Coordinates of C-alpha atoms and ligand atoms in Angstrom, one line a residue:
M1 CA -0.2 0.1 0.0
N2 CA 1.2 3.4 -0.6
K3 CA 1.3 5.1 3.0
K4 CA 0.5 9.0 2.8
D5 CA 3.8 10.6 3.7
I6 CA 3.5 12.4 7.4
K7 CA 4.9 16.0 6.2
D8 CA 1.8 16.0 3.9
F9 CA -0.2 17.3 7.0
T10 CA -0.2 20.7 8.6
L11 CA -0.4 21.1 12.5
E12 CA -4.0 21.2 12.3
E13 CA -4.8 18.5 10.3
L14 CA -2.3 16.3 11.9
K15 CA -4.6 17.2 15.4
A16 CA -7.6 16.5 13.8
R17 CA -6.4 13.2 12.6
L18 CA -4.7 12.1 15.9
E19 CA -7.9 13.1 17.9
K20 CA -9.8 10.9 15.6
W21 CA -7.5 8.1 17.4
G22 CA -8.2 9.6 20.3
E23 CA -5.0 10.9 21.3
P24 CA -4.5 14.4 23.1
S25 CA -3.6 17.2 20.6
Y26 CA -0.5 17.8 21.7
R27 CA 0.9 14.5 20.3
A28 CA 0.9 16.6 17.1
T29 CA 3.1 18.6 18.3
Q30 CA 5.4 16.3 19.5
V31 CA 5.3 14.6 15.9
F32 CA 6.1 18.2 14.4
D33 CA 8.8 18.5 16.6
W34 CA 10.5 15.5 16.0
L35 CA 10.2 16.1 12.3
Y36 CA 10.6 19.4 11.9
K37 CA 13.2 20.7 14.6
K38 CA 14.9 17.5 15.8
G39 CA 14.7 16.3 11.6
A40 CA 14.0 12.8 12.9
T41 CA 13.8 10.2 9.7
S42 CA 12.1 7.1 11.4
F43 CA 8.7 6.8 13.9
E44 CA 10.8 4.5 16.3
A45 CA 12.6 8.0 16.8
F46 CA 10.1 9.4 18.5
T47 CA 11.0 8.5 21.7
D48 CA 8.4 10.7 23.9
L49 CA 5.8 9.1 22.1
P50 CA 4.1 6.0 23.4
K51 CA 5.0 2.9 21.3
S52 CA 1.7 1.9 20.7
L53 CA 1.3 5.1 18.9
R54 CA 4.3 4.9 17.1
Q55 CA 3.8 1.7 16.2
K56 CA 0.0 3.4 14.8
L57 CA 1.6 6.1 13.3
E58 CA 4.5 3.7 11.2
E59 CA 1.5 1.6 9.9
Y60 CA -0.3 4.7 8.3
F61 CA 2.2 6.7 7.5
S62 CA 6.0 7.1 6.0
P63 CA 8.2 9.7 6.8
R64 CA 9.9 9.5 3.2
S65 CA 13.1 11.5 2.3
L66 CA 14.1 12.4 -1.2
V67 CA 16.8 10.4 -2.8
L68 CA 19.5 12.9 -4.1
M69 CA 20.5 11.6 -7.7
E70 CA 23.0 14.2 -8.4
Q71 CA 24.7 17.3 -7.0
V72 CA 26.6 19.7 -9.1
T73 CA 28.5 23.3 -8.2
S74 CA 28.8 26.0 -10.5
R75 CA 32.1 28.2 -10.6
D76 CA 29.6 31.0 -8.8
G77 CA 29.2 28.8 -5.6
T78 CA 25.6 27.9 -7.1
E79 CA 24.6 24.4 -6.4
K80 CA 22.4 22.0 -8.4
F81 CA 20.6 18.9 -6.6
L82 CA 18.8 15.9 -8.7
F83 CA 16.1 14.6 -6.5
E84 CA 14.7 11.1 -7.6
L85 CA 10.7 11.3 -6.1
S86 CA 9.0 7.9 -4.7
D87 CA 7.2 7.1 -8.2
G88 CA 10.3 7.7 -10.1
H89 CA 10.4 11.4 -11.1
F90 CA 12.7 13.8 -10.9
I91 CA 13.2 17.7 -9.6
E92 CA 15.5 20.0 -9.2
T93 CA 16.4 22.3 -6.5
V94 CA 19.0 25.0 -6.5
L95 CA 20.6 26.4 -3.5
I96 CA 21.8 29.8 -4.2
P97 CA 24.8 31.3 -1.9
A98 CA 25.4 35.0 -1.5
G99 CA 27.5 35.9 1.7
K100 CA 25.6 34.8 4.4
R101 CA 22.2 34.6 2.4
K102 CA 21.9 31.3 1.6
T103 CA 18.6 31.0 -0.8
L104 CA 17.0 27.4 -2.0
C105 CA 15.2 27.7 -5.2
L106 CA 12.4 24.9 -5.0
S107 CA 10.4 23.0 -7.2
T108 CA 6.7 22.9 -6.9
Q109 CA 5.8 20.8 -9.9
V110 CA 7.2 17.9 -12.1
G111 CA 7.4 19.8 -15.7
C112 CA 5.2 22.8 -16.1
K113 CA 2.1 22.9 -18.1
F114 CA 2.7 27.1 -18.1
A115 CA 5.1 26.2 -21.3
C116 CA 6.6 29.9 -21.6
A117 CA 9.1 30.3 -24.8
F118 CA 12.2 31.2 -22.7
C119 CA 11.7 28.2 -20.6
A120 CA 13.1 24.5 -20.0
S121 CA 11.0 23.6 -17.2
G122 CA 7.7 23.1 -19.5
M123 CA 9.7 21.5 -22.8
A124 CA 8.9 18.1 -21.5
G125 CA 5.2 19.3 -20.4
F126 CA 3.4 18.4 -17.5
K127 CA 3.5 15.4 -15.4
R128 CA 2.2 16.0 -12.3
N129 CA 1.9 18.3 -8.6
L130 CA 4.5 17.7 -6.1
L131 CA 3.3 16.8 -2.7
P132 CA 4.0 19.4 0.3
S133 CA 6.0 17.2 2.0
E134 CA 8.2 16.7 -1.6
I135 CA 8.2 20.3 -1.2
I136 CA 9.2 20.5 2.2
G137 CA 11.7 17.5 1.6
Q138 CA 14.1 19.6 -0.7
I139 CA 14.5 22.1 2.3
L140 CA 14.9 19.3 4.8
F141 CA 17.1 17.3 2.9
L142 CA 19.6 20.5 3.0
R143 CA 19.3 21.5 6.2
D144 CA 19.3 17.8 7.6
E145 CA 21.6 15.9 5.3
L146 CA 24.2 18.5 4.1
S147 CA 23.5 21.0 7.0
V148 CA 22.9 23.9 5.1
H149 CA 22.0 27.1 6.9
L150 CA 19.4 28.1 4.6
T151 CA 18.0 31.7 5.3
N152 CA 15.5 32.5 2.4
F153 CA 13.3 30.4 0.3
V154 CA 11.9 31.1 -3.2
F155 CA 9.5 29.2 -5.2
M156 CA 11.1 29.6 -8.4
G157 CA 12.3 26.3 -9.3
M158 CA 10.3 24.2 -11.7
G159 CA 6.8 24.5 -12.0
E160 CA 3.9 27.1 -11.5
P161 CA 3.2 27.1 -7.7
L162 CA 0.1 28.8 -8.0
D163 CA -1.1 25.6 -10.0
N164 CA -0.6 23.8 -7.3
Y165 CA -2.4 26.1 -5.1
E166 CA -3.4 23.6 -2.3
N167 CA -0.2 21.7 -2.0
V168 CA 2.2 25.2 -1.9
I169 CA 0.4 26.5 0.5
K170 CA 0.3 23.6 2.8
A171 CA 4.1 23.6 2.4
V172 CA 4.1 27.5 3.4
R173 CA 1.8 26.6 6.4
I174 CA 4.3 24.1 7.6
M175 CA 7.5 26.1 6.8
N176 CA 6.2 29.2 8.7
D177 CA 4.5 27.6 11.5
P178 CA 6.5 28.2 14.6
K179 CA 6.2 24.5 15.8
G180 CA 7.1 23.5 12.2
L181 CA 9.9 25.0 10.1
G182 CA 9.9 28.3 12.2
I183 CA 10.6 30.0 9.0
A184 CA 9.5 33.8 9.0
A185 CA 7.3 34.9 6.2
R186 CA 9.3 37.9 4.7
R187 CA 11.9 35.0 4.0
I188 CA 9.4 33.1 1.3
T189 CA 8.7 34.2 -2.1
I190 CA 6.2 32.4 -4.3
S191 CA 6.8 33.7 -7.9
T192 CA 4.0 33.6 -10.4
S193 CA 3.8 33.7 -13.8
G194 CA 0.5 35.4 -13.3
V195 CA -2.5 32.9 -12.4
S196 CA -4.9 35.8 -11.6
S197 CA -7.6 33.5 -10.2
A198 CA -5.2 32.2 -7.6
L199 CA -3.9 35.3 -6.6
E200 CA -7.3 36.1 -5.4
R201 CA -7.5 33.1 -3.0
L202 CA -4.2 34.0 -1.9
K203 CA -5.1 37.6 -0.9
N204 CA -7.4 36.0 1.4
V205 CA -4.9 33.6 3.4
K206 CA -3.3 34.9 6.3
L207 CA 0.1 34.2 5.3
Q208 CA 2.6 37.2 4.8
V209 CA 4.4 35.6 2.1
N210 CA 6.4 37.7 -0.7
V211 CA 4.7 37.6 -4.2
S212 CA 6.8 37.7 -7.3
L213 CA 5.5 38.5 -11.0
S214 CA 6.9 37.1 -13.7
L215 CA 5.9 39.9 -16.1
H216 CA 8.2 40.1 -18.7
A217 CA 5.9 42.3 -21.4
L218 CA 3.4 44.8 -21.2
R219 CA 1.7 44.1 -24.3
D220 CA -1.1 41.6 -24.5
E221 CA 0.6 40.4 -27.9
L222 CA 3.8 40.1 -26.7
R223 CA 3.0 38.8 -23.5
S224 CA 0.6 36.0 -25.1
K225 CA 3.3 35.0 -27.4
L226 CA 6.2 34.7 -24.6
M227 CA 3.3 33.3 -22.0
P228 CA 0.4 31.6 -23.3
I229 CA -1.0 32.0 -19.8
N230 CA -1.6 35.4 -20.9
K231 CA -4.2 34.3 -23.0
K232 CA -6.6 33.2 -20.0
Y233 CA -5.2 36.2 -18.1
P234 CA -4.1 38.8 -19.7
L235 CA -2.5 42.1 -18.2
A236 CA -5.5 44.2 -17.5
G237 CA -7.2 41.7 -15.0
L238 CA -3.8 40.6 -14.1
L239 CA -2.7 43.9 -12.8
Q240 CA -5.8 44.3 -11.4
A241 CA -5.6 41.0 -9.4
C242 CA -2.3 42.3 -8.1
Q243 CA -3.4 45.7 -7.0
D244 CA -6.2 44.1 -5.2
Y245 CA -3.3 41.8 -3.6
I246 CA -1.3 44.9 -2.7
E247 CA -4.0 46.6 -0.8
K248 CA -5.4 43.9 0.7
T249 CA -2.3 42.3 2.5
G250 CA -0.1 45.6 2.6
R251 CA 2.6 43.2 1.1
K252 CA 4.7 44.6 -1.7
V253 CA 4.6 43.1 -5.0
T254 CA 8.1 42.2 -7.6
L255 CA 7.7 42.6 -10.9
E256 CA 10.3 40.0 -12.6
Y257 CA 11.5 41.2 -16.1
I258 CA 13.8 39.2 -18.5
L259 CA 15.5 41.1 -20.7
L260 CA 15.4 39.4 -24.2
R261 CA 17.4 41.1 -27.1
E262 CA 15.4 43.2 -29.6
I263 CA 11.8 41.4 -28.0
N264 CA 11.0 43.4 -24.9
D265 CA 14.0 45.8 -24.0
S266 CA 13.1 49.1 -26.2
A267 CA 13.0 52.5 -24.7
E268 CA 9.2 52.0 -25.1
D269 CA 8.8 49.0 -23.4
A270 CA 11.0 50.5 -20.3
R271 CA 8.2 53.2 -20.3
R272 CA 5.3 50.9 -19.9
L273 CA 6.9 48.6 -17.6
A274 CA 7.7 51.9 -15.5
A275 CA 3.8 53.2 -15.6
V276 CA 3.2 49.8 -14.4
A277 CA 5.7 49.5 -11.5
K278 CA 4.8 52.9 -10.2
R279 CA 1.2 52.0 -10.3
L280 CA 1.9 49.1 -7.9
R281 CA 4.5 50.6 -6.1
A282 CA 6.5 47.5 -7.1
K283 CA 10.2 46.9 -7.5
V284 CA 11.7 45.6 -10.8
N285 CA 13.9 42.8 -10.6
L286 CA 15.5 42.7 -14.3
I287 CA 16.9 39.0 -14.9
P288 CA 19.4 38.6 -18.1
S289 CA 17.8 35.6 -20.2
S290 CA 19.2 32.3 -19.8
Q291 CA 20.4 30.8 -22.8
I292 CA 17.9 27.6 -23.2
C293 CA 19.1 25.1 -25.5
G294 CA 16.5 24.7 -28.8
L295 CA 14.4 27.8 -27.6
A296 CA 15.3 30.8 -29.8
Y297 CA 16.0 34.1 -27.7
E298 CA 18.4 36.1 -26.8
P299 CA 19.7 37.7 -23.9
S300 CA 19.8 41.6 -24.3
P301 CA 23.5 42.6 -24.5
K302 CA 24.8 43.9 -20.7
A303 CA 25.1 47.5 -22.5
R304 CA 21.0 47.6 -23.3
A305 CA 20.2 45.8 -20.2
E306 CA 22.1 48.8 -18.2
L307 CA 20.9 51.5 -20.4
F308 CA 17.1 49.3 -19.4
L309 CA 17.9 49.7 -16.0
K310 CA 19.0 53.3 -16.3
W311 CA 15.5 54.2 -18.1
L312 CA 13.7 52.8 -15.3
E313 CA 15.6 54.8 -12.9
E314 CA 14.7 57.9 -14.4
K315 CA 11.7 57.4 -14.2
G316 CA 11.7 56.7 -10.3
V317 CA 11.5 52.7 -10.3
G318 CA 13.2 51.0 -7.4
A319 CA 15.1 48.4 -10.0
T320 CA 17.8 46.0 -9.9
L321 CA 20.0 44.5 -13.0
R322 CA 20.6 40.8 -11.3
R323 CA 23.3 38.7 -12.2
S324 CA 22.6 35.3 -13.7
K325 CA 23.7 32.2 -11.7
G326 CA 24.9 28.9 -12.2
A327 CA 24.5 29.1 -15.7
D328 CA 27.5 26.9 -16.5
I329 CA 25.5 24.0 -14.7
Q330 CA 22.1 24.5 -16.1
A331 CA 20.9 25.7 -12.7
A332 CA 19.9 29.5 -14.0
C333 CA 16.3 30.9 -14.0
G334 CA 14.6 28.8 -16.7
Q335 CA 16.8 25.9 -17.2
L336 CA 15.6 23.6 -14.6
A337 CA 14.2 20.7 -16.6
G338 CA 14.7 17.6 -14.1
R339 CA 15.6 15.3 -16.6
L340 CA 18.0 12.5 -15.7
R341 CA 21.1 12.9 -16.8
E342 CA 22.9 10.0 -18.6
K343 CA 25.6 9.8 -16.0
T344 CA 23.0 9.2 -13.7
S345 CA 20.9 6.5 -15.2
L346 CA 24.0 4.6 -15.8
K347 CA 24.4 4.4 -12.0
K348 CA 21.0 3.0 -11.8
Ligands
LIG1 N1 6.5 29.8 -12.8 C1 6.9 30.3 -11.9 C2 8.3 30.5 -11.1 C3 9.2 29.5 -11.6 S1 10.2 30.6 -13.1 C4 7.1 32.0 -12.7 O1 6.9 31.5 -13.8 O2 7.4 32.7 -12.0 C5 11.3 31.3 -11.7 C6 11.6 32.6 -13.0 O3 12.4 32.2 -13.8 C7 10.2 33.3 -13.7 O4 10.5 34.8 -13.4 C8 10.6 33.0 -15.0 O5 10.0 33.8 -16.0 C9 11.9 32.7 -15.2 N2 12.6 32.8 -16.2 C10 12.5 31.0 -16.9 N3 13.0 31.3 -18.2 C11 14.1 32.0 -17.9 C12 15.1 32.4 -18.8 N4 15.4 31.7 -20.0 N5 16.0 32.9 -18.2 C13 15.7 34.0 -17.2 N6 14.7 34.1 -16.7 C14 13.8 32.9 -17.0

């Protein structure tokens, strides 16, 4: 039988489940403590629980871990991890160190449905959503197996987090719960290609996470070409959903903008982007486009990227020009595909 992973439960859910078994609710807190504070990986280790309860947990649940298949390190220190899931699918997770800050870039789906024209993650199509336990598992692996002191968490790996809304929100709750991983919400960023309906749901959830919008174009025609999701949720409605989110939550939204040579890097593009950023009082992150094998888009030349930044700054917009990280190991934005490298498949 395929047992459910115990890390798929939020604290509330686990309390409810254990109460059904006639257990007091503090038992759930004890389980959380073992899983998330002490990093235990077997029920046997939960020594302050009665043996009968440990056996029952064992019978109904598993405390599965991800299996690391490959780990590569970039010249710039970025590391990429390829994990195998229990059904044989693969996902990638990226660790980006920058001084004291250690950011973990989490995957939320195997593949992606959204097929953005510049991104590798959707090239092999969509396989399935990740479970909360598989999202949390990426963090636990780095923290417990590799003893990495993680400081920031971005949902910018494979997949569209808001297309796996329930599981991502559950994972965020476990991350954010002081009795769980205890990660402050301001250290967590959900990045979206623009699923307006989910943004509308998110604004009513009391989680103070950061939201990044992958905007990339300010004309519907171009955005729909680059990001087919735009056909379903065109710019006007999407920007309104962002504005509502900002007003309702009091949080800021960051706008992500990939610079694609002669596609979206003109003075007119900068002017439109600046207008939207000012309307939303949003910061802009300019991202150099990563080269994806088989895709036609080229990054804007450095001089153009700097000029584009200047155009935004002249309009009073807070913007940063990011440096691409991990490109030599296919770990930069949009390069995660999660396929098993030939080398590793020989090992199996
Ligand atoms: N689906 C979510 C999160 C995953 S992608 C989203 O779209 O936001 C994380 C970021 O990488 C997004 O801003 C995405 O647009 C960007 N990205 C994708 N392909 C890229 C590429 N080739 N070069 C640079 N950034 C890319």
